[in-house]
Tab-separated table of C-alpha atoms in Angstrom:
chain	number	residue	atom	x	y	z
A	1	GLU	CA	5.823	15.080	53.659
A	2	GLY	CA	2.437	13.648	54.458
A	3	LYS	CA	0.568	16.383	52.548
A	4	GLU	CA	-1.987	15.584	49.864
A	5	ILE	CA	-0.778	16.466	46.376
A	6	ALA	CA	-3.074	18.771	44.421
A	7	GLU	CA	-4.734	17.113	41.432
A	8	ASN	CA	-3.467	19.696	38.935
A	9	ILE	CA	0.150	19.265	40.139
A	10	LEU	CA	-0.153	15.473	39.927
A	11	LYS	CA	-1.556	15.624	36.381
A	12	GLU	CA	1.121	18.065	35.220
A	13	THR	CA	3.897	15.911	36.735
A	14	ILE	CA	2.574	12.778	35.013
A	15	LYS	CA	2.302	14.681	31.725
A	16	GLN	CA	5.869	16.021	31.898
A	17	GLY	CA	7.202	12.548	32.735
A	18	THR	CA	5.279	11.112	29.791
A	19	LEU	CA	6.608	13.798	27.431
A	20	ARG	CA	10.182	13.058	28.568
A	21	ARG	CA	9.413	9.336	28.104
A	22	ASP	CA	10.455	8.635	31.697
A	23	PHE	CA	7.414	6.391	32.126
A	24	VAL	CA	4.161	5.340	30.462
A	25	PRO	CA	0.776	5.748	32.209
A	26	VAL	CA	-1.184	2.473	32.213
A	27	PHE	CA	-4.992	2.327	32.217
A	28	CYS	CA	-7.142	-0.768	32.684
A	29	GLY	CA	-10.594	-1.334	31.267
A	30	ALA	CA	-12.879	-3.421	29.076
A	31	SER	CA	-14.564	-1.907	26.033
A	32	LEU	CA	-17.084	-4.765	25.896
A	33	ARG	CA	-18.490	-3.712	29.290
A	34	ASN	CA	-17.752	-0.003	28.774
A	35	MET	CA	-15.481	0.000	31.820
A	36	GLY	CA	-12.496	2.345	32.083
A	37	ILE	CA	-13.049	3.912	28.665
A	38	GLN	CA	-13.734	7.460	29.870
A	39	PRO	CA	-10.630	7.587	32.123
A	40	LEU	CA	-8.568	6.349	29.156
A	41	LEU	CA	-9.890	9.136	26.917
A	42	ASP	CA	-9.296	11.670	29.695
A	43	GLY	CA	-5.756	10.318	29.986
A	44	VAL	CA	-5.156	10.933	26.282
A	45	VAL	CA	-6.195	14.565	26.778
A	46	ASN	CA	-4.367	15.090	30.074
A	47	TYR	CA	-1.088	13.220	29.566
A	48	LEU	CA	-0.258	12.866	25.882
A	49	PRO	CA	1.362	15.763	23.976
A	50	SER	CA	-0.829	18.191	22.088
A	51	PRO	CA	0.192	18.933	18.465
A	52	SER	CA	1.993	22.109	19.616
A	53	GLU	CA	4.078	20.152	22.157
A	54	ILE	CA	5.717	17.718	19.734
A	55	PRO	CA	8.899	18.492	17.729
A	56	PRO	CA	8.518	19.707	14.134
A	57	ILE	CA	7.827	16.850	11.732
A	58	ILE	CA	10.129	16.237	8.764
A	59	GLY	CA	8.956	16.517	5.173
A	60	HIS	CA	10.812	16.563	1.853
A	61	HIS	CA	10.648	19.219	-0.853
A	62	SER	CA	8.903	17.645	-3.847
A	63	LYS	CA	11.384	19.127	-6.360
A	64	THR	CA	14.744	19.100	-4.559
A	65	GLY	CA	14.197	16.239	-2.094
A	66	LYS	CA	15.711	18.318	0.727
A	67	GLU	CA	14.459	17.828	4.281
A	68	VAL	CA	12.081	20.489	5.558
A	69	LYS	CA	11.109	20.945	9.214
A	70	ILE	CA	7.403	21.659	9.640
A	71	PRO	CA	6.410	23.207	12.987
A	72	CYS	CA	2.776	23.079	14.061
A	73	ARG	CA	1.799	26.737	13.418
A	74	LYS	CA	-1.490	27.984	12.039
A	75	GLU	CA	0.259	31.020	10.469
A	76	ALA	CA	2.422	28.740	8.264
A	77	PRO	CA	1.538	27.549	4.722
A	78	PRO	CA	-1.155	24.838	4.742
A	79	LEU	CA	0.014	21.224	4.786
A	80	ALA	CA	-2.069	18.114	5.559
A	81	LEU	CA	-1.848	14.340	5.148
A	82	ILE	CA	-4.809	12.264	3.971
A	83	PHE	CA	-4.811	9.092	6.071
A	84	LYS	CA	-8.176	7.558	5.140
A	85	ILE	CA	-10.739	7.599	2.336
A	86	GLN	CA	-14.341	6.619	2.989
A	87	ASN	CA	-17.284	6.605	0.616
A	88	ASP	CA	-20.603	7.979	1.809
A	89	ARG	CA	-23.767	7.587	-0.254
A	90	GLU	CA	-24.860	11.166	0.433
A	91	ALA	CA	-21.574	13.059	0.795
A	92	GLY	CA	-19.540	11.061	-1.718
A	93	SER	CA	-15.803	10.648	-1.160
A	94	MET	CA	-14.753	11.666	2.369
A	95	SER	CA	-11.027	12.394	2.824
A	96	TYR	CA	-9.895	12.131	6.448
A	97	LEU	CA	-6.871	14.357	6.985
A	98	ARG	CA	-4.534	15.642	9.683
A	99	VAL	CA	-3.494	19.285	9.348
A	100	TYR	CA	0.195	19.654	10.233
A	101	SER	CA	0.608	23.366	9.515
A	102	GLY	CA	-1.408	26.358	8.371
A	103	SER	CA	-5.162	26.147	7.895
A	104	LEU	CA	-7.728	24.884	5.387
A	105	LYS	CA	-10.929	26.769	4.616
A	106	ASN	CA	-14.342	25.629	3.485
A	107	GLY	CA	-14.759	26.266	-0.258
A	108	SER	CA	-11.047	26.857	-0.845
A	109	THR	CA	-8.911	25.328	-3.594
A	110	ILE	CA	-5.988	23.206	-2.438
A	111	TYR	CA	-3.066	21.629	-4.267
A	112	ASN	CA	-2.565	17.864	-4.101
A	113	ILE	CA	1.250	17.795	-3.935
A	114	SER	CA	1.416	14.016	-4.435
A	115	LYS	CA	-0.782	14.067	-7.564
A	116	LYS	CA	0.209	17.566	-8.782
A	117	LYS	CA	-3.480	18.467	-9.138
A	118	ARG	CA	-5.722	21.214	-7.804
A	119	GLU	CA	-8.967	20.310	-6.079
A	120	ARG	CA	-11.707	22.219	-4.318
A	121	ILE	CA	-12.923	21.541	-0.794
A	122	THR	CA	-16.710	21.782	-0.903
A	123	ARG	CA	-17.210	21.050	2.806
A	124	LEU	CA	-15.144	20.610	5.963
A	125	LEU	CA	-16.453	18.356	8.729
A	126	ARG	CA	-15.334	17.476	12.235
A	127	MET	CA	-16.391	13.904	12.971
A	128	HIS	CA	-17.760	12.549	16.256
A	129	ALA	CA	-18.304	8.799	15.676
A	130	ASN	CA	-21.167	8.710	13.138
A	131	ARG	CA	-22.084	12.363	13.746
A	132	TYR	CA	-20.376	15.452	12.379
A	133	ASN	CA	-20.216	19.226	12.716
A	134	ARG	CA	-19.610	21.523	9.778
A	135	GLU	CA	-16.529	23.735	10.053
A	136	ASN	CA	-15.503	26.871	8.173
A	137	THR	CA	-11.800	26.468	9.017
A	138	VAL	CA	-9.531	23.751	10.400
A	139	GLU	CA	-6.072	24.615	11.702
A	140	ALA	CA	-2.715	22.998	12.468
A	141	GLY	CA	-3.200	20.048	14.818
A	142	ASP	CA	-6.806	19.394	13.773
A	143	ILE	CA	-8.178	16.163	12.334
A	144	ALA	CA	-11.042	16.727	9.913
A	145	VAL	CA	-12.858	15.419	6.850
A	146	ALA	CA	-12.723	17.188	3.493
A	147	ILE	CA	-15.544	16.619	1.006
A	148	GLY	CA	-15.004	17.124	-2.718
A	149	LEU	CA	-11.484	15.771	-3.264
A	150	LYS	CA	-12.206	13.420	-6.160
A	151	ASP	CA	-8.643	12.345	-7.026
A	152	ALA	CA	-7.223	12.124	-3.500
A	153	GLN	CA	-5.925	8.811	-2.179
A	154	THR	CA	-4.720	7.557	1.180
A	155	GLY	CA	-1.190	8.845	1.812
A	156	ASP	CA	-1.493	11.984	-0.351
A	157	THR	CA	-0.091	15.306	0.894
A	158	VAL	CA	-2.239	18.379	0.225
A	159	GLY	CA	-1.378	22.044	0.663
A	160	THR	CA	-0.187	24.774	-1.704
A	161	ASP	CA	2.088	24.761	-4.759
A	162	LYS	CA	4.053	27.627	-3.168
A	163	PHE	CA	5.164	25.228	-0.403
A	164	PRO	CA	5.392	21.838	-2.203
A	165	VAL	CA	6.543	19.645	0.678
A	166	LEU	CA	5.722	15.933	0.760
A	167	LEU	CA	5.021	14.309	4.105
A	168	GLU	CA	6.162	10.737	4.678
A	169	ASN	CA	4.039	8.492	2.519
A	170	ILE	CA	2.179	5.516	3.933
A	171	LYS	CA	3.661	2.216	2.764
A	172	PHE	CA	1.170	-0.531	2.031
A	173	PRO	CA	2.036	-4.239	1.835
A	174	GLU	CA	1.709	-6.164	-1.407
A	175	PRO	CA	-1.490	-8.226	-1.881
A	176	VAL	CA	-0.839	-11.944	-1.516
A	177	ILE	CA	-4.226	-13.601	-2.178
A	178	SER	CA	-6.398	-13.273	-5.287
A	179	VAL	CA	-9.854	-14.507	-6.251
A	180	ALA	CA	-11.901	-14.292	-9.419
A	181	ILE	CA	-15.213	-12.481	-9.033
A	182	GLU	CA	-18.142	-12.065	-11.407
A	183	PRO	CA	-21.702	-10.725	-11.132
A	184	LYS	CA	-24.569	-13.186	-10.832
A	185	THR	CA	-26.241	-11.468	-13.789
A	186	LEU	CA	-24.667	-9.641	-16.737
A	187	SER	CA	-26.833	-6.606	-16.019
A	188	GLU	CA	-24.943	-6.052	-12.751
A	189	ARG	CA	-21.481	-5.984	-14.368
A	190	LYS	CA	-21.261	-2.172	-14.433
A	191	LYS	CA	-22.508	-1.878	-10.866
A	192	LEU	CA	-19.978	-4.486	-9.704
A	193	ASN	CA	-17.133	-2.594	-11.409
A	194	ALA	CA	-18.223	0.668	-9.777
A	195	VAL	CA	-18.460	-0.878	-6.301
A	196	LEU	CA	-15.078	-2.585	-6.610
A	197	SER	CA	-13.524	0.740	-7.657
A	198	LEU	CA	-14.995	2.419	-4.566
A	199	LEU	CA	-13.694	-0.322	-2.274
A	200	ALA	CA	-10.230	-0.145	-3.873
A	201	LYS	CA	-10.119	3.618	-3.327
A	202	GLU	CA	-11.026	3.177	0.339
A	203	ASP	CA	-8.552	0.347	0.937
A	204	PRO	CA	-5.064	0.693	-0.644
A	205	THR	CA	-4.272	-2.977	0.102
A	206	PHE	CA	-7.203	-4.107	-2.090
A	207	PHE	CA	-6.534	-4.315	-5.837
A	208	VAL	CA	-8.846	-4.907	-8.788
A	209	LYS	CA	-7.761	-5.803	-12.314
A	210	GLU	CA	-9.276	-7.394	-15.391
A	211	ASN	CA	-7.642	-10.403	-17.014
A	212	ALA	CA	-6.796	-9.167	-20.510
A	213	GLU	CA	-7.299	-12.608	-22.071
A	214	THR	CA	-10.485	-13.800	-20.342
A	215	GLY	CA	-12.095	-10.503	-19.284
A	216	GLN	CA	-12.457	-11.970	-15.784
A	217	LEU	CA	-12.268	-9.612	-12.799
A	218	ILE	CA	-9.522	-10.487	-10.304
A	219	VAL	CA	-9.481	-8.969	-6.812
A	220	SER	CA	-6.434	-9.213	-4.553
A	221	GLY	CA	-5.899	-8.544	-0.856
A	222	MET	CA	-3.981	-9.418	2.294
A	223	GLY	CA	-5.661	-12.732	3.026
A	224	GLU	CA	-8.810	-14.839	2.865
A	225	LEU	CA	-10.475	-12.975	5.753
A	226	HIS	CA	-9.674	-9.603	4.185
A	227	LEU	CA	-11.381	-10.583	0.920
A	228	ASP	CA	-14.302	-12.210	2.775
A	229	VAL	CA	-14.974	-8.956	4.647
A	230	LEU	CA	-14.896	-6.896	1.451
A	231	VAL	CA	-17.222	-9.302	-0.379
A	232	THR	CA	-19.620	-9.172	2.594
A	233	ARG	CA	-19.555	-5.362	2.488
A	234	MET	CA	-20.252	-5.482	-1.233
A	235	VAL	CA	-23.347	-7.608	-0.683
A	236	GLU	CA	-24.716	-5.949	2.463
A	237	GLU	CA	-23.846	-2.276	1.879
A	238	TYR	CA	-24.046	-2.016	-1.900
A	239	LYS	CA	-26.554	-4.832	-2.622
A	240	VAL	CA	-24.413	-6.423	-5.349
A	241	GLU	CA	-24.629	-10.206	-5.607
A	242	ALA	CA	-21.509	-11.859	-6.988
A	243	LYS	CA	-19.973	-15.286	-7.494
A	244	VAL	CA	-16.521	-15.612	-5.939
A	245	GLY	CA	-13.950	-18.196	-7.007
A	246	LYS	CA	-11.488	-20.081	-4.854
A	247	PRO	CA	-8.561	-18.047	-3.495
A	248	HIS	CA	-5.172	-18.472	-5.113
A	249	VAL	CA	-1.729	-17.092	-4.358
A	250	SER	CA	-0.542	-13.865	-6.002
A	251	TYR	CA	2.894	-14.689	-7.366
A	252	ARG	CA	5.523	-12.301	-8.754
A	253	GLU	CA	8.217	-12.640	-11.403
A	254	SER	CA	11.809	-11.390	-11.505
A	255	ILE	CA	15.181	-12.173	-13.088
A	256	SER	CA	18.335	-13.835	-11.762
A	257	LYS	CA	21.104	-12.304	-13.894
A	258	GLU	CA	21.960	-9.301	-16.068
A	259	ALA	CA	21.102	-9.215	-19.746
A	260	VAL	CA	21.223	-6.755	-22.648
A	261	HIS	CA	18.825	-6.560	-25.593
A	262	LYS	CA	18.624	-4.389	-28.698
A	263	GLU	CA	15.034	-3.766	-29.766
A	264	LYS	CA	14.177	-2.541	-33.266
A	265	PHE	CA	10.591	-1.424	-33.791
A	266	HIS	CA	9.079	-0.467	-37.131
A	267	ARG	CA	5.428	-0.204	-38.038
A	268	VAL	CA	3.368	1.774	-40.545
A	269	VAL	CA	0.155	3.152	-39.042
A	270	GLY	CA	-2.219	5.220	-41.161
A	271	GLY	CA	0.434	5.619	-43.829
A	272	LYS	CA	2.937	7.030	-41.315
A	273	GLU	CA	6.159	5.263	-40.356
A	274	ASN	CA	6.866	4.638	-36.664
A	275	THR	CA	10.429	3.556	-35.905
A	276	ALA	CA	12.539	3.186	-32.771
A	277	VAL	CA	15.806	1.472	-31.883
A	278	ILE	CA	16.913	1.120	-28.244
A	279	ILE	CA	19.318	-0.944	-26.156
A	280	LEU	CA	18.112	-1.948	-22.687
A	281	ARG	CA	20.095	-3.561	-19.878
A	282	VAL	CA	18.191	-5.377	-17.116
A	283	LYS	CA	19.698	-6.234	-13.732
A	284	PRO	CA	18.216	-8.027	-10.697
A	285	LEU	CA	17.937	-6.040	-7.447
A	286	GLU	CA	17.709	-7.151	-3.826
A	287	ARG	CA	14.279	-8.366	-2.721
A	288	GLY	CA	12.070	-5.483	-1.669
A	289	SER	CA	14.019	-2.858	-3.647
A	290	GLY	CA	11.239	-2.275	-6.166
A	291	ASN	CA	11.714	-1.491	-9.851
A	292	ARG	CA	13.911	1.242	-11.299
A	293	PHE	CA	14.265	2.867	-14.710
A	294	ILE	CA	17.482	4.749	-15.527
A	295	SER	CA	18.481	6.568	-18.708
A	296	ILE	CA	22.159	7.378	-19.308
A	297	LEU	CA	21.391	9.306	-22.501
A	298	ASN	CA	21.567	13.079	-22.851
A	299	LYS	CA	19.067	15.235	-24.742
A	300	ASP	CA	21.193	15.208	-27.897
A	301	GLU	CA	21.145	11.409	-28.023
A	302	LEU	CA	17.390	11.108	-27.351
A	303	PRO	CA	14.857	13.875	-26.567
A	304	ASP	CA	13.271	13.798	-23.095
A	305	GLU	CA	9.831	13.148	-24.588
A	306	LEU	CA	11.029	9.895	-26.160
A	307	VAL	CA	12.894	8.851	-22.987
A	308	ARG	CA	9.605	9.256	-21.109
A	309	SER	CA	7.901	7.115	-23.764
A	310	VAL	CA	10.441	4.319	-23.249
A	311	LYS	CA	9.942	4.576	-19.482
A	312	ARG	CA	6.159	4.367	-19.922
A	313	GLY	CA	6.517	1.243	-22.058
A	314	VAL	CA	8.834	-0.399	-19.510
A	315	GLU	CA	6.479	0.420	-16.620
A	316	ASN	CA	3.562	-1.124	-18.510
A	317	ALA	CA	5.690	-4.225	-19.064
A	318	PHE	CA	6.469	-4.424	-15.316
A	319	ASN	CA	2.747	-4.943	-14.704
A	320	ALA	CA	2.335	-7.383	-17.609
A	321	GLY	CA	5.032	-9.725	-16.281
A	322	ILE	CA	7.537	-11.896	-18.126
A	323	VAL	CA	6.467	-15.536	-18.509
A	324	PHE	CA	3.088	-16.081	-16.820
A	325	GLY	CA	1.836	-12.504	-16.561
A	326	TYR	CA	2.510	-11.980	-12.847
A	327	PRO	CA	3.856	-8.480	-12.021
A	328	ALA	CA	7.644	-8.198	-12.348
A	329	ILE	CA	9.508	-6.829	-9.313
A	330	ASP	CA	13.019	-5.891	-8.155
A	331	ILE	CA	14.444	-5.164	-11.607
A	332	GLU	CA	16.640	-2.259	-12.713
A	333	VAL	CA	16.255	-1.240	-16.361
A	334	THR	CA	18.871	1.011	-17.967
A	335	LEU	CA	18.365	2.724	-21.318
A	336	GLU	CA	21.934	2.582	-22.684
A	337	SER	CA	21.568	3.608	-26.317
A	338	ALA	CA	18.990	4.767	-28.841
A	339	GLU	CA	18.643	5.659	-32.501
A	340	TYR	CA	15.942	7.982	-33.741
A	341	SER	CA	14.850	9.810	-36.845
A	342	GLN	CA	13.424	13.341	-36.878
A	343	THR	CA	10.700	12.224	-39.284
A	344	ALA	CA	9.882	8.585	-38.458
A	345	SER	CA	10.505	8.280	-34.704
A	346	THR	CA	7.371	8.736	-32.598
A	347	PRO	CA	6.450	8.430	-28.892
A	348	PHE	CA	4.242	5.472	-29.843
A	349	ALA	CA	7.210	3.647	-31.405
A	350	PHE	CA	9.512	4.229	-28.427
A	351	GLU	CA	6.836	3.211	-25.922
A	352	ALA	CA	6.276	-0.031	-27.841
A	353	ALA	CA	10.041	-0.591	-28.089
A	354	GLY	CA	10.365	-0.098	-24.326
A	355	SER	CA	7.695	-2.693	-23.597
A	356	LEU	CA	8.912	-5.264	-26.138
A	357	GLY	CA	12.573	-4.671	-25.305
A	358	PHE	CA	11.994	-5.180	-21.584
A	359	ASP	CA	10.193	-8.472	-22.213
A	360	ALA	CA	12.926	-9.772	-24.528
A	361	ALA	CA	15.752	-8.693	-22.197
A	362	CYS	CA	14.126	-10.351	-19.178
A	363	ARG	CA	13.647	-13.633	-21.042
A	364	LYS	CA	17.433	-13.653	-21.591
A	365	ALA	CA	18.030	-12.970	-17.876
A	366	ASP	CA	16.826	-16.331	-16.505
A	367	PRO	CA	13.396	-15.281	-15.165
A	368	VAL	CA	12.296	-16.700	-11.819
A	369	LEU	CA	8.912	-17.158	-10.150
A	370	LEU	CA	8.555	-15.613	-6.685
A	371	GLU	CA	6.057	-16.665	-4.032
A	372	PRO	CA	4.922	-14.774	-0.907
A	373	ILE	CA	6.495	-15.970	2.335
A	374	MET	CA	4.460	-15.373	5.493
A	375	LEU	CA	5.693	-14.727	9.009
A	376	VAL	CA	3.641	-17.167	11.106
A	377	ASP	CA	3.297	-16.903	14.910
A	378	VAL	CA	1.824	-19.947	16.677
A	379	MET	CA	0.835	-20.136	20.369
A	380	CYS	CA	0.215	-23.625	21.756
A	381	PRO	CA	0.585	-25.671	24.973
A	382	LYS	CA	4.025	-27.218	25.476
A	383	GLU	CA	2.807	-30.782	24.974
A	384	PHE	CA	1.803	-30.019	21.362
A	385	VAL	CA	4.976	-28.194	20.268
A	386	GLY	CA	6.442	-31.258	18.523
A	387	ASP	CA	3.310	-31.840	16.446
A	388	VAL	CA	3.025	-28.147	15.549
A	389	ILE	CA	6.661	-27.889	14.420
A	390	GLY	CA	6.323	-31.134	12.465
A	391	ASN	CA	3.280	-29.750	10.664
A	392	LEU	CA	5.073	-26.478	9.854
A	393	ASN	CA	8.051	-28.423	8.486
A	394	SER	CA	5.725	-30.494	6.293
A	395	ARG	CA	4.497	-27.201	4.797
A	396	ASN	CA	8.068	-26.204	3.828
A	397	GLY	CA	8.190	-23.871	6.812
A	398	VAL	CA	11.341	-22.726	8.598
A	399	VAL	CA	11.168	-22.245	12.382
A	400	LEU	CA	13.005	-19.012	13.232
A	401	ASN	CA	12.871	-19.155	17.034
A	402	MET	CA	10.773	-20.188	20.020
A	403	GLU	CA	9.780	-18.422	23.230
A	404	ASN	CA	8.861	-20.316	26.360
A	405	LYS	CA	5.984	-18.765	28.267
A	406	PRO	CA	4.081	-20.075	31.302
A	407	GLY	CA	1.929	-22.942	30.025
A	408	MET	CA	2.352	-21.942	26.375
A	409	ASP	CA	5.107	-21.873	23.766
A	410	HIS	CA	5.394	-19.178	21.120
A	411	ILE	CA	6.735	-20.406	17.762
A	412	HIS	CA	7.948	-17.980	15.070
A	413	ALA	CA	8.265	-19.419	11.566
A	414	GLU	CA	8.347	-18.487	7.893
A	415	VAL	CA	6.042	-20.492	5.624
A	416	PRO	CA	5.110	-20.138	1.920
A	417	LEU	CA	1.571	-18.760	1.690
A	418	ALA	CA	0.577	-21.497	-0.771
A	419	GLN	CA	1.159	-24.035	2.026
A	420	MET	CA	-0.986	-22.181	4.585
A	421	PHE	CA	-4.406	-22.941	3.102
A	422	GLY	CA	-6.342	-25.035	5.606
A	423	TYR	CA	-3.802	-24.465	8.380
A	424	SER	CA	-6.423	-23.229	10.850
A	425	THR	CA	-8.194	-26.608	10.760
A	426	ALA	CA	-4.904	-28.526	10.982
A	427	LEU	CA	-3.777	-26.508	14.015
A	428	ARG	CA	-7.065	-27.054	15.843
A	429	SER	CA	-6.798	-30.781	15.178
A	430	SER	CA	-3.170	-31.119	16.329
A	431	THR	CA	-3.638	-29.037	19.517
A	432	GLN	CA	-7.136	-30.192	20.553
A	433	GLY	CA	-8.438	-26.710	19.774
A	434	ARG	CA	-5.995	-24.981	22.133
A	435	GLY	CA	-3.584	-23.545	19.568
A	436	THR	CA	-3.879	-20.136	17.905
A	437	PHE	CA	-1.902	-18.492	15.131
A	438	SER	CA	-1.515	-15.259	13.216
A	439	MET	CA	0.370	-14.504	10.047
A	440	GLU	CA	1.519	-11.505	8.059
A	441	PHE	CA	3.380	-10.976	4.805
A	442	SER	CA	7.179	-11.118	5.152
A	443	HIS	CA	8.794	-11.131	1.700
A	444	PHE	CA	8.866	-12.739	-1.736
A	445	ALA	CA	11.272	-15.628	-2.379
A	446	VAL	CA	12.084	-17.860	-5.347
A	447	LYS	CA	9.543	-20.671	-5.589
A	448	GLU	CA	10.914	-24.204	-5.581
A	449	GLY	CA	10.348	-25.757	-8.985
A	450	GLY	CA	9.869	-22.294	-10.494
A	451	PHE	CA	7.633	-21.998	-13.551
A	452	SER	CA	7.435	-25.774	-13.996
A	453	SER	CA	5.426	-26.078	-10.758
């Protein structure tokens, strides 16, 4: 009508449209030149929903598995999700968390629902970049840092045992690259172990293990750059000098058919007999399903304590692998039968039988070696598409599809990670430096040539 719209009405209209998802406000800026950053932050405050304006989130009861709706109310039982762990030299372990309901108080004891452990919050902080304010209480909708949670990990749900609801866990991709690492001097071995443990706690996609045969430390991550960054942090932040080996692919093992094995275990330890007899069935699962352990026995056939011992032995064997010691994945293990004696059967015997029985059953089930397959996206000028596709094919890659864009083509392909070493240099050479690529983990697939290669 030719009248100027009041600013508050305009802001409220944009906010309501955003909440209904009718449109999306777009802001332009450049962080390098600090242009448009403040309007963007103001837009987050003015147009995006506050915690009280979003629908209740869905959690699952830790005992029954039933869905539970969790509204954002400070009067409700406390419930928070830890989304980041950071180590500080002065404060120690800092757990970044989002409070979804209720409130957390400074000095209070909370229950880690994921770990089934109680921990005490020694301090609550509200962070502002590298500065912080101490808080006595944080409430539903707040993001804060809790100091003092020693056993907490990224993805854990914390709250109270009277309201044991698990929030959706954060799924982390499998590591695909490994390198051997050792201290430059033997005196720094303990310090290196401590630093690697801190880095692994901060980053759930970074894994550290010791080779049981050689005693060598092996670190695994999402790629060469990922491991380079962590090694640089280790040197610059923690002052630990280390020698790093060449990167190699993190393979996995699995099976290709069903098999059944009867394991008999008997050993005398300290004059006491330890016996166990079990029958295990192993079955391959679809890729990405993970491992499963199932017992079809009732308490009269085998006490729960001994079933748990078998499960523990099988889970240890998952990590130990089948043929070459790579972790075993996508296998279902069923405990079908067991024999035990009231006097000679022990948890130790059934755990050992579980581990040995799993290994023997899998060796009967035609084990296979799995390699990581990467989803590779390449952008290059049209005139180089033929060379780029030819190079991907030579690396056993499979082109999934192509997108034509003005002046550039976008190629989507799947390529075994083992074939991607040195690809950056090859792409620069074949496109005169005008091609770029990115890659991420897609899935594990059976390696051509298997264990013989």
